Short mmCIF file of C-alpha atoms and ligand atoms in Angstrom, two decimals:
data_model
loop_
_atom_site.label_atom_id
_atom_site.label_comp_id
_atom_site.label_asym_id
_atom_site.label_seq_id
_atom_site.Cartn_x
_atom_site.Cartn_y
_atom_site.Cartn_z
CA MET I 280 113.76 143.12 25.00
CA GLY I 281 112.03 145.49 27.44
CA LYS I 282 113.82 144.02 30.41
CA SER I 283 117.29 144.25 28.85
CA PHE I 284 116.54 147.89 27.94
CA ALA I 285 115.59 148.54 31.59
CA ILE I 286 118.86 147.00 32.76
CA ALA I 287 120.90 148.96 30.19
CA VAL I 288 119.28 152.27 31.21
CA SER I 289 119.95 151.59 34.91
CA VAL I 290 123.58 150.60 34.30
CA ILE I 291 124.30 153.66 32.11
CA ALA I 292 122.68 156.01 34.67
CA LEU I 293 124.56 154.52 37.65
CA VAL I 294 127.94 154.31 35.87
CA SER I 295 127.72 157.94 34.69
CA ALA I 296 126.73 159.07 38.19
CA GLY I 297 129.66 157.03 39.57
CA ILE I 298 132.11 158.79 37.23
CA PHE I 299 131.05 162.17 38.64
CA LEU I 300 131.00 160.93 42.24
CA SER I 301 134.52 159.50 41.99
CA ARG I 302 135.73 162.65 40.18
CA VAL I 303 137.64 160.68 37.53
CA TRP I 304 137.36 163.71 35.25
CA TRP I 305 137.24 166.88 37.26
CA LEU I 306 138.58 170.41 37.16
CA PRO I 307 142.24 171.02 38.12
CA PRO I 308 142.90 172.59 41.56
CA ASP I 309 141.68 176.17 41.51
CA ILE I 310 144.03 179.17 41.82
CA SER I 311 141.46 181.95 41.83
CA VAL I 312 140.02 184.16 44.56
CA LEU I 313 136.55 183.23 43.33
CA GLY I 314 137.42 179.57 42.71
CA LEU I 315 135.94 178.22 45.95
CA PRO I 316 132.42 179.72 45.63
CA ILE I 317 132.37 178.64 41.96
CA ASP I 318 133.37 175.08 42.89
CA VAL I 319 130.72 174.99 45.64
CA GLN I 320 128.17 176.11 43.06
CA ILE I 321 129.28 173.47 40.55
CA VAL I 322 128.96 170.73 43.18
CA GLU I 323 125.50 172.00 44.26
CA THR I 324 124.35 172.00 40.64
CA MET I 325 125.78 168.52 40.06
CA VAL I 326 124.08 167.09 43.18
CA PHE I 327 120.77 168.75 42.38
CA THR I 328 120.66 167.66 38.74
CA GLY I 329 122.42 164.34 39.41
CA VAL I 330 119.86 163.10 41.98
CA LEU I 331 116.99 163.99 39.64
CA PHE I 332 118.78 162.42 36.66
CA VAL I 333 119.38 159.08 38.42
CA ALA I 334 115.85 159.06 39.91
CA ALA I 335 114.29 159.77 36.48
CA GLN I 336 116.35 157.05 34.75
CA LEU I 337 115.57 154.46 37.43
CA ALA I 338 111.85 155.36 37.27
CA LEU I 339 111.98 154.94 33.50
CA ALA I 340 113.70 151.56 33.90
CA THR I 341 111.10 150.44 36.48
CA PHE I 342 108.16 151.33 34.21
CA VAL I 343 109.79 149.63 31.22
CA TRP I 344 110.52 146.52 33.31
CA GLN I 345 106.95 146.35 34.67
CA SER I 346 105.24 146.85 31.35
CA SER I 347 107.57 144.71 29.23
CA GLY I 348 105.64 142.05 27.34
CA ARG I 349 102.28 143.59 28.27
CA VAL I 350 100.64 145.08 25.20
CA GLY I 351 98.88 148.38 25.94
CA ALA I 352 100.41 148.67 29.44
CA ILE I 353 101.03 152.39 28.96
CA LYS I 354 97.26 152.94 29.24
CA LEU I 355 97.50 151.92 32.90
CA PHE I 356 98.88 155.38 33.84
CA PRO I 357 96.22 157.15 35.89
CA GLY I 358 94.67 159.83 33.70
CA GLY I 359 96.72 158.89 30.65
CA PRO I 360 99.96 160.58 29.59
CA MET I 361 98.78 164.20 29.95
CA PRO I 362 99.24 164.59 33.77
CA MET I 363 102.69 162.99 33.45
CA VAL I 364 103.78 165.49 30.80
CA VAL I 365 102.43 168.45 32.79
CA MET I 366 104.12 167.21 35.96
CA ALA I 367 107.46 166.60 34.22
CA THR I 368 107.38 170.08 32.65
CA ALA I 369 106.62 171.68 36.03
CA ILE I 370 109.38 169.74 37.82
CA VAL I 371 112.02 170.57 35.19
CA GLY I 372 110.89 174.21 35.13
CA LEU I 373 111.16 174.48 38.92
CA GLU I 374 114.57 172.83 38.83
CA ILE I 375 115.89 175.34 36.29
CA LEU I 376 114.40 178.29 38.19
CA GLY I 377 115.96 177.00 41.43
CA LEU I 378 119.38 176.64 39.81
CA ILE I 379 119.19 180.15 38.36
CA PHE I 380 118.19 181.58 41.75
CA VAL I 381 121.04 179.89 43.61
CA GLY I 382 123.65 180.33 40.83
CA THR I 383 123.00 184.04 40.31
CA LYS I 384 124.72 184.89 43.61
CA VAL I 385 128.09 183.62 42.43
CA TRP I 386 127.58 184.83 38.87
CA SER I 387 126.87 188.40 39.98
CA ARG I 388 130.09 188.49 42.05
CA ILE I 389 132.00 187.94 38.82
CA PHE I 390 129.98 189.67 36.15
CA LEU I 391 128.00 192.41 37.92
CA ALA I 392 130.70 193.57 40.35
CA PRO I 393 133.19 195.94 38.69
CA ALA I 394 136.89 195.09 38.72
CA PRO I 395 138.80 196.52 41.74
CA ALA I 396 140.19 200.02 41.11
CA ASN I 397 143.80 198.77 41.27
CA ALA I 398 143.21 196.06 38.66
CA LEU I 399 145.86 195.53 35.99
CA HIS I 400 144.15 196.22 32.66
CA ILE I 401 144.97 193.85 29.79
CA ASP I 402 143.29 194.10 26.40
CA VAL I 403 142.55 190.73 24.77
CA GLN I 404 141.85 190.15 21.12
CA ALA I 405 140.62 186.86 19.72
CA GLY I 406 140.83 186.08 16.02
CA GLN I 407 140.94 182.96 13.88
CA PHE I 408 142.91 181.20 15.41
CA ALA I 409 144.91 182.94 18.11
CA PHE I 410 144.63 185.15 21.18
CA TYR I 411 146.70 188.32 21.60
CA PHE I 412 147.19 190.27 24.82
CA ARG I 413 148.02 193.94 25.02
CA TYR I 414 149.56 195.80 27.96
CA PRO I 415 149.55 199.61 28.06
CA GLY I 416 153.33 199.96 28.60
CA PRO I 417 155.09 202.53 30.84
CA ASP I 418 152.69 205.39 29.98
CA GLY I 419 149.75 203.38 31.37
CA LYS I 420 147.69 204.21 28.25
CA PHE I 421 146.51 202.00 25.42
CA GLY I 422 146.93 203.21 21.86
CA VAL I 423 143.73 203.38 19.83
CA PRO I 424 143.17 200.27 17.70
CA HIS I 425 142.36 200.79 14.02
CA PRO I 426 140.86 197.62 12.48
CA GLU I 427 141.92 198.71 9.00
CA LEU I 428 145.57 198.75 10.11
CA ILE I 429 145.55 195.15 11.37
CA ASN I 430 148.39 193.41 9.56
CA GLU I 431 149.40 190.00 10.82
CA GLY I 432 152.42 189.82 8.44
CA GLU I 433 153.89 192.83 10.26
CA SER I 434 152.74 191.58 13.68
CA ASN I 435 150.35 194.52 14.01
CA PHE I 436 147.62 192.36 15.50
CA PHE I 437 145.66 195.21 17.11
CA GLY I 438 145.90 197.68 14.22
CA LEU I 439 148.01 200.20 16.15
CA ASP I 440 149.33 203.38 14.59
CA PRO I 441 152.57 204.16 16.46
CA LYS I 442 153.63 206.79 13.89
CA ASN I 443 150.71 209.07 14.75
CA ASP I 444 149.52 207.74 18.10
CA THR I 445 152.03 208.31 20.92
CA ALA I 446 150.07 206.15 23.38
CA ALA I 447 150.44 203.17 21.00
CA ARG I 448 154.24 203.38 20.81
CA ASP I 449 154.95 201.60 24.08
CA ASP I 450 152.01 199.15 24.00
CA ILE I 451 153.24 195.63 24.63
CA VAL I 452 151.64 192.82 22.65
CA SER I 453 152.12 189.23 23.75
CA ALA I 454 150.90 185.85 22.55
CA SER I 455 150.73 184.65 26.18
CA LEU I 456 148.66 186.00 29.04
CA VAL I 457 151.19 186.87 31.76
CA VAL I 458 149.99 188.26 35.08
CA PRO I 459 151.41 188.83 38.56
CA VAL I 460 150.16 186.64 41.42
CA ASN I 461 147.57 188.05 43.86
CA GLN I 462 146.91 191.00 41.57
CA PRO I 463 143.37 191.76 40.39
CA VAL I 464 143.35 191.66 36.57
CA LEU I 465 140.78 193.21 34.27
CA LEU I 466 140.50 191.77 30.77
CA THR I 467 138.65 193.67 28.06
CA MET I 468 137.78 191.04 25.51
CA HIS I 469 137.00 191.64 21.87
CA SER I 470 137.02 189.61 18.68
CA LYS I 471 138.21 190.67 15.25
CA ASP I 472 136.15 188.14 13.33
CA VAL I 473 133.76 185.50 14.73
CA GLY I 474 132.61 184.32 18.14
CA HIS I 475 135.33 182.76 20.32
CA SER I 476 135.58 181.90 23.98
CA LEU I 477 138.26 182.01 26.61
CA PHE I 478 138.46 179.18 29.15
CA ILE I 479 141.09 178.94 31.87
CA PRO I 480 140.07 175.96 34.02
CA GLU I 481 142.48 176.74 36.92
CA LEU I 482 140.96 180.22 37.23
CA ARG I 483 137.41 178.89 36.83
CA LEU I 484 137.06 181.57 34.17
CA GLN I 485 135.08 181.16 30.99
CA GLN I 486 133.70 183.95 28.84
CA ASP I 487 132.63 184.27 25.21
CA PHE I 488 134.01 186.84 22.81
CA VAL I 489 131.17 188.42 20.82
CA PRO I 490 132.12 190.34 17.66
CA GLY I 491 131.25 194.02 18.06
CA LEU I 492 131.30 193.98 21.88
CA ILE I 493 134.04 194.78 24.37
CA ILE I 494 133.39 192.44 27.28
CA PRO I 495 135.05 193.09 30.65
CA VAL I 496 135.89 190.22 32.99
CA HIS I 497 138.11 190.19 36.05
CA PHE I 498 139.96 187.67 38.18
CA THR I 499 142.75 187.39 40.76
CA ALA I 500 145.17 184.45 40.47
CA THR I 501 146.44 183.15 43.81
CA GLY I 502 149.05 180.63 42.70
CA ILE I 503 152.20 180.81 40.55
CA THR I 504 151.74 178.53 37.57
CA LYS I 505 152.03 178.02 33.84
CA THR I 506 148.95 176.63 32.19
CA GLU I 507 146.88 176.98 29.04
CA MET I 508 143.72 178.73 27.96
CA VAL I 509 141.65 177.31 25.15
CA CYS I 510 138.97 178.60 22.83
CA THR I 511 135.69 176.86 23.66
CA GLN I 512 133.52 178.16 20.82
CA LEU I 513 133.76 176.28 17.55
CA CYS I 514 135.18 179.13 15.47
CA GLY I 515 136.39 177.52 12.25
CA LEU I 516 138.82 174.95 10.85
CA GLY I 517 141.71 175.90 13.15
CA HIS I 518 139.59 176.01 16.31
CA TYR I 519 141.20 172.86 17.70
CA ASN I 520 144.54 174.67 17.76
CA MET I 521 143.38 177.97 19.26
CA ARG I 522 145.03 178.29 22.63
CA ALA I 523 147.58 180.34 24.54
CA TYR I 524 149.80 179.98 27.56
CA VAL I 525 148.76 181.59 30.82
CA GLU I 526 151.58 182.41 33.20
CA VAL I 527 151.09 183.60 36.74
CA LEU I 528 154.41 185.02 37.95
CA SER I 529 155.76 186.48 41.19
CA ARG I 530 155.76 190.29 41.24
CA ASP I 531 159.51 190.39 40.58
CA ASP I 532 159.36 187.96 37.69
CA TYR I 533 156.43 189.85 36.21
CA ALA I 534 158.37 193.13 36.38
CA LYS I 535 161.33 191.42 34.63
CA TRP I 536 159.05 189.97 31.97
CA LEU I 537 157.57 193.43 31.26
CA ILE I 538 161.04 194.93 30.83
CA GLU I 539 162.04 192.07 28.49
CA GLN I 540 158.91 192.58 26.39
CA ALA I 541 159.37 196.34 26.23
CA GLY I 542 162.93 195.86 24.93
CA GLN I 543 161.84 193.77 21.96
CU1 CU K 298 138.24 180.50 18.61
#
């Protein structure tokens, strides 16, 4: 019994490591200015944790193999289990601290650096179970959202008040995120109900929506594409269906799209 467990643990550890090494399931090619440093960081983290994972599983399998069939073999550990537990806690703690130290450099480039001054500002609202994107329109100004005016039946997803608020009159609201290529984009993310998350694998961009907060995040897409974003926080019964198209267009196509939207 002990020996077959040791074999099973080794096989599971090596097969799962092999899946990552062969990249059977991996991220799609990146189309973001910050994609490369993020990918380098992901690989570093995978190597660091992967080596320790395989080593720990093989050590476990070795001990189980050696002590199988020997009653009381666990007492053979020098000093009993306490030094093992202390050592394991220290190693895991150091590993996590190391990962934080290395990972912070990339993280701060995304979350601590402000968006470039020329960034295109798009307001994003998440709600059960859809994303909506708002562009300021020709006046360059967003109308003020009024939560009490939100009315999905009349497509007033942001609670705008165009009768009284001139800045709101030309706001463009879209169910897809459409951006021009090679243009820095600033998203201000807010939720109208519960926690959601926005994940665009090609842009290596993932950020939670937290009710009550307006969270800024910025990116620059470097390739023309049409892809999807998904909600990655379990947000209710319709969560599985919460997604939106993301289109990165040439500057000309983006300008045409804006005119089309404004005419609707
Ligand atoms: Cu959601």
